[in-house]
Short mmCIF file of C-alpha atoms in Angstrom, two decimals:
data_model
loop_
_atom_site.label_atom_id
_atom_site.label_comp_id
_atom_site.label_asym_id
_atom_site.label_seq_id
_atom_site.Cartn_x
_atom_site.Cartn_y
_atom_site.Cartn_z
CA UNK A 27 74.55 108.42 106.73
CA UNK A 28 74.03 112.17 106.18
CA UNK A 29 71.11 112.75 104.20
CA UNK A 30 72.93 115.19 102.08
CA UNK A 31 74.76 112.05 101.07
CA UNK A 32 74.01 109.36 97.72
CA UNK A 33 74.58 106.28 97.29
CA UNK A 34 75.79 106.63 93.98
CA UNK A 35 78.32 109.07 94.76
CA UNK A 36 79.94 106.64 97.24
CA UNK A 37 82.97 105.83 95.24
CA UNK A 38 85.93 103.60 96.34
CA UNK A 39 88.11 106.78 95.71
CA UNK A 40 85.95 109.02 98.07
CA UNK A 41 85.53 107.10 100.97
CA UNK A 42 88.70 108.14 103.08
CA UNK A 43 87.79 111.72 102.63
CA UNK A 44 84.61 111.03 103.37
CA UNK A 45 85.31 109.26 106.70
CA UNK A 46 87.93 111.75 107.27
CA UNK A 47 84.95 115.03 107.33
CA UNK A 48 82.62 113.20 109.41
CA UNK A 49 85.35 111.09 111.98
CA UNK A 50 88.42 111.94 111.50
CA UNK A 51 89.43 110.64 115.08
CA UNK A 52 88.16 107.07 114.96
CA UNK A 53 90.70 104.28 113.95
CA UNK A 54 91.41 104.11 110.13
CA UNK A 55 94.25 101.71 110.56
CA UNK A 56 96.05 99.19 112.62
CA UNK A 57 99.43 97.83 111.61
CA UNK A 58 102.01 95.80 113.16
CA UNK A 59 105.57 97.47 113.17
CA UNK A 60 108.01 95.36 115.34
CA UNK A 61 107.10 94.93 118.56
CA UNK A 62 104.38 97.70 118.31
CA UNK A 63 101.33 98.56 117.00
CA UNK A 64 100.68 102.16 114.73
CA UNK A 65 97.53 102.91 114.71
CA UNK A 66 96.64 105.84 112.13
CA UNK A 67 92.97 107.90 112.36
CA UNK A 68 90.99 108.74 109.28
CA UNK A 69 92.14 112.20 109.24
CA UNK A 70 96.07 110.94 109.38
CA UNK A 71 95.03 108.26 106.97
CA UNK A 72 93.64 110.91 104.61
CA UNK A 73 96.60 113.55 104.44
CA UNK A 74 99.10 109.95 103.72
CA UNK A 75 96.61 109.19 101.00
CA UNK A 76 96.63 112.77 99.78
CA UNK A 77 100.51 113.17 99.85
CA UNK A 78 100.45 109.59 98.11
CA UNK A 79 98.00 110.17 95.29
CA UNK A 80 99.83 114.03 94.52
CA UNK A 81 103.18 112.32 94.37
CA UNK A 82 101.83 109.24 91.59
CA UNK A 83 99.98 112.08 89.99
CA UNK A 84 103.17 113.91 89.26
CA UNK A 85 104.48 111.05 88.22
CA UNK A 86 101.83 110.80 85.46
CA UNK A 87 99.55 107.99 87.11
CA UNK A 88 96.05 108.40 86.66
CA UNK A 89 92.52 106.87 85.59
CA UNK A 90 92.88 103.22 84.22
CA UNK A 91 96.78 103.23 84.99
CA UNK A 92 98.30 99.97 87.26
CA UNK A 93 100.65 100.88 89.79
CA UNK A 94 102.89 97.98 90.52
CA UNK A 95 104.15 97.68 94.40
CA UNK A 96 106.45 95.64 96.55
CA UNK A 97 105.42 96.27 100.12
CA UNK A 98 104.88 94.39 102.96
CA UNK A 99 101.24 94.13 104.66
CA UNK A 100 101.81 97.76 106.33
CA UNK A 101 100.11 101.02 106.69
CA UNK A 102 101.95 101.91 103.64
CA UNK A 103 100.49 99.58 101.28
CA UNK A 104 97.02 100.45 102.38
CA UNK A 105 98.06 103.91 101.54
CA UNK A 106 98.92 102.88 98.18
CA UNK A 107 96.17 101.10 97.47
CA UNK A 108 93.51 104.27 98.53
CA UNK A 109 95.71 106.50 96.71
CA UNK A 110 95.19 104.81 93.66
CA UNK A 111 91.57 104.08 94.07
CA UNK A 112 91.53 107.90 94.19
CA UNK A 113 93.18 108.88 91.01
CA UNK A 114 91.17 106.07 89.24
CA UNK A 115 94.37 103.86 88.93
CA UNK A 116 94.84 100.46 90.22
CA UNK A 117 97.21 99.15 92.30
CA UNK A 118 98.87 95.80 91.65
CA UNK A 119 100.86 94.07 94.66
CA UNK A 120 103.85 91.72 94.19
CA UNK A 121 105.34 89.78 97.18
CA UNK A 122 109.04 90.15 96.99
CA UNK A 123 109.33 86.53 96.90
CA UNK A 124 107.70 86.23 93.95
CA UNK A 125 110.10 88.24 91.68
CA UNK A 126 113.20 88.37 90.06
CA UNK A 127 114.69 91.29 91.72
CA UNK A 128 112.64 93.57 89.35
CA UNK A 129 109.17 95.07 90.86
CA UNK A 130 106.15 94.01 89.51
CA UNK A 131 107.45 91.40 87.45
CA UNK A 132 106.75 87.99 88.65
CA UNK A 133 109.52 85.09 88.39
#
């Protein structure tokens, strides 16, 4: 870890950036999508979490908000969940199966 770097300003809404500035090549992700895999470096990672957290943001999400989801286990989720972290919200998964048709509202 760079000196420059303390351990109280590692927070969960930080660290994709952070890995982003100092590897932004190296593996972030690996999802399955078919009969494939999509991998997604921290740098790629970052600009989805970036895009993510300015589009909730506009939608008026922010610190101590929940975001409710339905997503599968994919790179999107993940997204989500970093994106939130980052604006201070937090993000609040529902499997589709366990709803009535509405998201975030469980049966």
């Amino acid at each position: 870890m760079p000196p420059s770097l303390a351990y109280d300003s590692l927070v969960l809404g930080t660290l994709v950036g952070r890995h982003a500035r100092y590897r932004p090549a190296h593996t972030a992700l690996v999802a399955p999508c078919g009969d494939r895999e999509v991998r997604l470096d921290w740098g790629s990672l970052d600009g989805y979490v970036n895009r993510y957290a300015h589009a909730l943001a506009g939608l008026g999400v922010g610190r101590g908000d929940r975001v409710a989801s339905v997503l599968p286990n994919r790179i999107e989720l993940a997204t989500l969940y970093w994106a939130c972290a980052k604006l201070g919200a937090a993000a609040r998964p529902s499997h589709s199966a366990t709803t009535n048709g509405a998201p975030g509202r469980p049966s």
